[in-house]
Coordinates of C-alpha atoms in Angstrom, one line a residue:
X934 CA 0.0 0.0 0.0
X935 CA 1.3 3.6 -0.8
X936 CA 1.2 6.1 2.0
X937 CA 0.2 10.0 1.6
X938 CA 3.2 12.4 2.4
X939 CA 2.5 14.0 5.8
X940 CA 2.6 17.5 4.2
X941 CA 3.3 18.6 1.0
X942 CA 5.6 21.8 -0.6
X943 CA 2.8 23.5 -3.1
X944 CA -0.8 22.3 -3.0
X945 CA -1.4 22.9 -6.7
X946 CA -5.1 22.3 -7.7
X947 CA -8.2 24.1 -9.6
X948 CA -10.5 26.6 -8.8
X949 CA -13.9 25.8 -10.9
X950 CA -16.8 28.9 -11.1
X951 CA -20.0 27.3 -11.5
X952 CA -21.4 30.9 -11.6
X953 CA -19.5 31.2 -15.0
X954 CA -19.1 27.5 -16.5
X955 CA -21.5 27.8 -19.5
X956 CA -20.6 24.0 -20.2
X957 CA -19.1 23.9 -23.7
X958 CA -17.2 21.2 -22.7
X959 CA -13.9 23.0 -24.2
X960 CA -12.2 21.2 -21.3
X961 CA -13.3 18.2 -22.0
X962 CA -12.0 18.4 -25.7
X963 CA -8.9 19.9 -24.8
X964 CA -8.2 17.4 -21.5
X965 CA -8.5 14.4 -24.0
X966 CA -6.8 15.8 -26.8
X967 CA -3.4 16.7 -24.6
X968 CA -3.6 13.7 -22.7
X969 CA -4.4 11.8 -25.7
X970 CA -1.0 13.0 -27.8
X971 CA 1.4 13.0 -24.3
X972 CA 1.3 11.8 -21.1
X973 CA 1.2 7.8 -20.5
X974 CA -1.0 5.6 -22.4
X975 CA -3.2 7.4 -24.9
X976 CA -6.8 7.3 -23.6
X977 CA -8.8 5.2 -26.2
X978 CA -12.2 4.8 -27.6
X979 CA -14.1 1.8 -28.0
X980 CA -16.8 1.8 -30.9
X981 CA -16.6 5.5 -31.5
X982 CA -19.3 5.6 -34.0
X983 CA -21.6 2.7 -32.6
X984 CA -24.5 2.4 -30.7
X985 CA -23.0 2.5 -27.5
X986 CA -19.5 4.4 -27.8
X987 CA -17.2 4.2 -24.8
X988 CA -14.1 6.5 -24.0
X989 CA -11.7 7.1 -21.5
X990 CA -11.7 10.3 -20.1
X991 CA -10.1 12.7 -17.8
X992 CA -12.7 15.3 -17.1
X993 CA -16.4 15.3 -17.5
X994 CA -19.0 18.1 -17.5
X995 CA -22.5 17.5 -15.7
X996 CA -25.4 19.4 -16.4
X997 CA -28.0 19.8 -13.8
X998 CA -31.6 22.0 -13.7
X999 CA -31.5 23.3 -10.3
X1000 CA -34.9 25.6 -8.9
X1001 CA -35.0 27.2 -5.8
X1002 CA -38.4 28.0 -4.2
X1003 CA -39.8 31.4 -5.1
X1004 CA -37.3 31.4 -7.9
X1005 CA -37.2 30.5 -11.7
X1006 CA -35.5 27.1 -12.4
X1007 CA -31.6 27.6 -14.2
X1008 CA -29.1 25.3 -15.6
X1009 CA -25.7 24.6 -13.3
X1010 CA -22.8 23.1 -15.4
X1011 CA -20.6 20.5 -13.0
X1012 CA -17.3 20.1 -14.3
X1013 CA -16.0 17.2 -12.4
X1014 CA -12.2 15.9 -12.0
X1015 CA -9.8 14.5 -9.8
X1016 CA -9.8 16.9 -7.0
X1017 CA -6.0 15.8 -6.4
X1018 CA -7.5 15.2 -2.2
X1019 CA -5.2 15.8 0.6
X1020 CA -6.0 12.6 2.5
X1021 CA -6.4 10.5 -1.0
X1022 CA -8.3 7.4 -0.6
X1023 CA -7.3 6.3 -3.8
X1024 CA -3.7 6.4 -3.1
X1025 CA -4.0 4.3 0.4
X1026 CA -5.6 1.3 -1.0
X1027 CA -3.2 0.9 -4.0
X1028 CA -2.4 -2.4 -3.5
X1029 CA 1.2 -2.0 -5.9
X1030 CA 2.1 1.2 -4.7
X1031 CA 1.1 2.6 -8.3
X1032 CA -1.1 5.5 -7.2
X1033 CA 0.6 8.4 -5.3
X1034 CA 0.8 11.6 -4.2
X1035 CA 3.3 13.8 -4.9
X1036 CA 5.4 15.6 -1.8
X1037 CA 6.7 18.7 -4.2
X1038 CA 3.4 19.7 -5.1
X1039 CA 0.4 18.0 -3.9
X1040 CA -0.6 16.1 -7.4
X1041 CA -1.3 12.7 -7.5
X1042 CA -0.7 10.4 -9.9
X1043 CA -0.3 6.7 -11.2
X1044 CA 2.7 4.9 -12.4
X1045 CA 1.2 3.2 -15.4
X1046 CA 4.2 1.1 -15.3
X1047 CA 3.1 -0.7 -11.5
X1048 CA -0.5 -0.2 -12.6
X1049 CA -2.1 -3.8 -12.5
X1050 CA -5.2 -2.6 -13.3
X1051 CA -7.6 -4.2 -10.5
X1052 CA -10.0 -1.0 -9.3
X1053 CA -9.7 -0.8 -6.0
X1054 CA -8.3 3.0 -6.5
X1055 CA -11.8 3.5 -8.7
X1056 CA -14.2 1.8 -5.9
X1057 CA -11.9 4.0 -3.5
X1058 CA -12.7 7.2 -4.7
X1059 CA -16.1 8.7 -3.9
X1060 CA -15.8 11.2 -6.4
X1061 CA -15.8 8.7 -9.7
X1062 CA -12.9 10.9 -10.7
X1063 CA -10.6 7.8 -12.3
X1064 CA -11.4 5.5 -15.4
X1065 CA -10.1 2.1 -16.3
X1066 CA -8.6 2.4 -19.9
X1067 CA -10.2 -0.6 -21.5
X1068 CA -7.6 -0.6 -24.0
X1069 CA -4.9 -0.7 -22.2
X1070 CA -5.5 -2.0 -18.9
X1071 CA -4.3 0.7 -16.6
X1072 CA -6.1 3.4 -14.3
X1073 CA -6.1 6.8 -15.9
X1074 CA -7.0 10.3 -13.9
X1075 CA -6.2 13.5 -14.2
X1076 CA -2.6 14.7 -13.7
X1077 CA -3.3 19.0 -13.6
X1078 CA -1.3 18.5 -16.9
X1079 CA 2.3 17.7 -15.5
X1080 CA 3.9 17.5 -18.5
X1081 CA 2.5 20.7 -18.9
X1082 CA 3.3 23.3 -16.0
X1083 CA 6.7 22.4 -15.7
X1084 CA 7.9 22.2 -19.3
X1085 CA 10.1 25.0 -19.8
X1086 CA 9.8 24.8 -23.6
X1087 CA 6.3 26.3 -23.6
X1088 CA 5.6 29.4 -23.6
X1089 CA 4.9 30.6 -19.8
X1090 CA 1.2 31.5 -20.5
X1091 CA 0.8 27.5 -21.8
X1092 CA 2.6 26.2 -18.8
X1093 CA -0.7 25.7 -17.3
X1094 CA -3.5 22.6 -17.3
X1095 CA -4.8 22.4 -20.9
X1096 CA -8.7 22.9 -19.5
X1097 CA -8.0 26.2 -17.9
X1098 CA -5.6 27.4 -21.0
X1099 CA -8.7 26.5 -23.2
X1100 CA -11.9 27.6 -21.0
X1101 CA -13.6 30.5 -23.4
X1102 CA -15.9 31.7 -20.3
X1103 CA -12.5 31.7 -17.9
X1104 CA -14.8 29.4 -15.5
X1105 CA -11.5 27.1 -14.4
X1106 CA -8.3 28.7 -12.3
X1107 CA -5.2 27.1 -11.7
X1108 CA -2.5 28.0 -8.4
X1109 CA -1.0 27.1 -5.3
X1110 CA -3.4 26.9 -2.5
X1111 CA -0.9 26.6 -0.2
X1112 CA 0.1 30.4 -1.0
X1113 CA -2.4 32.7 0.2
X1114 CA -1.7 35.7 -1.6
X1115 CA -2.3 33.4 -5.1
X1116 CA -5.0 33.9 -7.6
X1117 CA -6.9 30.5 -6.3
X1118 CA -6.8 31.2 -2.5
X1119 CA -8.0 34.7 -3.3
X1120 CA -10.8 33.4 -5.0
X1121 CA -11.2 31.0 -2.7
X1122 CA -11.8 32.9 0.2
X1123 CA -13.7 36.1 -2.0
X1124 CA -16.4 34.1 -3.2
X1125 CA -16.5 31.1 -0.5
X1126 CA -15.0 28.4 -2.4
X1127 CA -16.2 25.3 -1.4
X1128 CA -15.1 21.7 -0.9
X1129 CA -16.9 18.9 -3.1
X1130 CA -18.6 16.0 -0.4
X1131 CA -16.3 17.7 2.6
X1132 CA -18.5 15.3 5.1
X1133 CA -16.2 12.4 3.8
X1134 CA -12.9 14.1 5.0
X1135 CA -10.9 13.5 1.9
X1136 CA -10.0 17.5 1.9
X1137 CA -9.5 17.4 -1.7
X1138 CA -7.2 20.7 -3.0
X1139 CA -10.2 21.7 -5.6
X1140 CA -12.5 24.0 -5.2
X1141 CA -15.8 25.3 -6.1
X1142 CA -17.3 28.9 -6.8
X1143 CA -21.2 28.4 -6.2
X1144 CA -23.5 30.2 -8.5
X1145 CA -24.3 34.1 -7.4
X1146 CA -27.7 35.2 -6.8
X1147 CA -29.2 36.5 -9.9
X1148 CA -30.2 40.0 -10.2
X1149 CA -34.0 40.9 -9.5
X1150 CA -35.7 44.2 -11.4
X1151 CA -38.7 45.7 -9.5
X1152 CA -40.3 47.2 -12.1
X1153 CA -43.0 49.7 -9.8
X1154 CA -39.5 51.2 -8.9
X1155 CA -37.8 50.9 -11.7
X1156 CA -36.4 54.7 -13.5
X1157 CA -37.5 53.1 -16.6
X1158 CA -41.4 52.3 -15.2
X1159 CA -43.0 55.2 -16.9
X1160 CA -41.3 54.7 -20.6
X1161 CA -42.3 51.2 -20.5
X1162 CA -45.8 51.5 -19.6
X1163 CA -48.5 50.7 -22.4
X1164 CA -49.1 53.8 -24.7
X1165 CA -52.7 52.6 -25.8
X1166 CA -55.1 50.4 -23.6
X1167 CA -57.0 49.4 -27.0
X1168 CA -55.4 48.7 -30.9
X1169 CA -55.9 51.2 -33.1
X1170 CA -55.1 52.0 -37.0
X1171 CA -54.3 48.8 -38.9
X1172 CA -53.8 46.8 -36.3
X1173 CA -56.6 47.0 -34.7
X1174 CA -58.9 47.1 -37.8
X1175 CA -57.0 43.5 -38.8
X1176 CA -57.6 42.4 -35.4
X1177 CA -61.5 43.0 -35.4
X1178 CA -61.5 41.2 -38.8
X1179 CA -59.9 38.5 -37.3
X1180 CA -62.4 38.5 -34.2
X1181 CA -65.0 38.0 -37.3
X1182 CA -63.5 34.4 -38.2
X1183 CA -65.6 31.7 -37.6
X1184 CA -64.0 29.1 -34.7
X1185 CA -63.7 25.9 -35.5
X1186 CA -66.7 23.6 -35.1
X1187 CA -67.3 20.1 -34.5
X1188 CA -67.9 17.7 -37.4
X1189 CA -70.3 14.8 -36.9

């Protein structure tokens, strides 16, 4: 069994608004693509164009009609993730020592190379955030795009996970938690970030921005009340000669 550093240098991890995630699933694309062309095993499809296509992937985006009493219902989009957890569940049960987590940084990860394939790390993890590549046999999860941040022959504005470099609606944030004065703690702590299932203890380093209250108009008080209030009580001129012709129509009756 693998056990979880005591501490760790960085806590790197994402920051996901669900106030501003309109659910393209740009991520999604982008996640499989990178992950697809670098790190470990690609992540296959089985029977793309079938009845029942399968896939291995790293992120997924849930869609969910949420209503509130007194208001109108709305649409949340759930992007959903390994949430890279401070006391990892997954990593514990590893029966090969294939899952770990990471003592520089806070990222954990599998060893593809150790990785027999059995589950346990899947049935481990509350969060359904890993995925057994059929195709190759071997856990797969998300890695915050290692190969990624630290590559020093990107550009510095790419050297961050491919899902936040490609979100159009800037919904996903990436930084160290464990530095207070960085973008994700800030937004963390502006907007009450919250923990995903924190009743199960697994602290995971992702966060969430909940949706903001939308804005209400009361019209009676509104500045704009007395240019938007009806002109005419009754149609007149054209209109309302058409719509007395109209009122002339014979309704439809019943046929025997």
């Amino acid at each position: 069994m693998t056990t979880l550093p005591q501490s760790t240098e960085k806590k790197l991890g994402l920051v996901i608004d669900l106030d501003t995630c309109v659910g393209c699933h740009a991520c999604v694309i982008s996640c499989k693509g990178w992950n697809t062309e670098n790190y470990g095993a690609p992540l296959s499809d089985q029977n793309p164009y079938g009845d029942e296509p399968m896939g291995t992937f790293l992120n997924r985006v849930h869609s969910y009609e949420v209503t509130s009493p007194g208001e109108t219902a709305k649409t949340v989009h759930f992007p959903k993730s390994c949430l890279h957890c401070e006391n990892a569940p997954c990593v514990t049960v590893c029966p090969t020592g294939a899952s770990y987590k990471r003592q520089e940084d806070g990222i954990v990860l599998v060893n593809e190379k150790d990785c027999i394939g059995c589950g346990l790390c899947a049935w481990a993890c509350p969060y359904g955030a890993r995925e057994l590549d059929q195709a190759e046999g071997v856990m797969k999860k998300c890695t915050l795009c290692v190969d990624r941040i630290y590559n020093e022959n990107l550009p510095e504005v790419d050297r961050t996970p491919a899902c936040v470099r490609t979100c159009p609606a800037g919904a996903r944030h990436f930084g160290d938690f464990a530095d207070p004065e960085s973008n994700v703690s800030k937004l963390t702590a502006e907007r009450g970030g919250m923990d995903l299932m924190p009743e199960l203890n697994t602290a995971p380093v992702n966060k969430y921005l909940p949706p903001r209250p939308k804005d209400t108009w009361d019209f009676e008080e509104s500045v704009l009340a007395p240019f938007l209030a009806p002109v005419a009580e009754e149609t007149t001129g054209f209109l309302g000669w058409l719509d007395k012709q109209l009122s002339k129509l014979p309704g439809d009756k019943e046929t025997n």
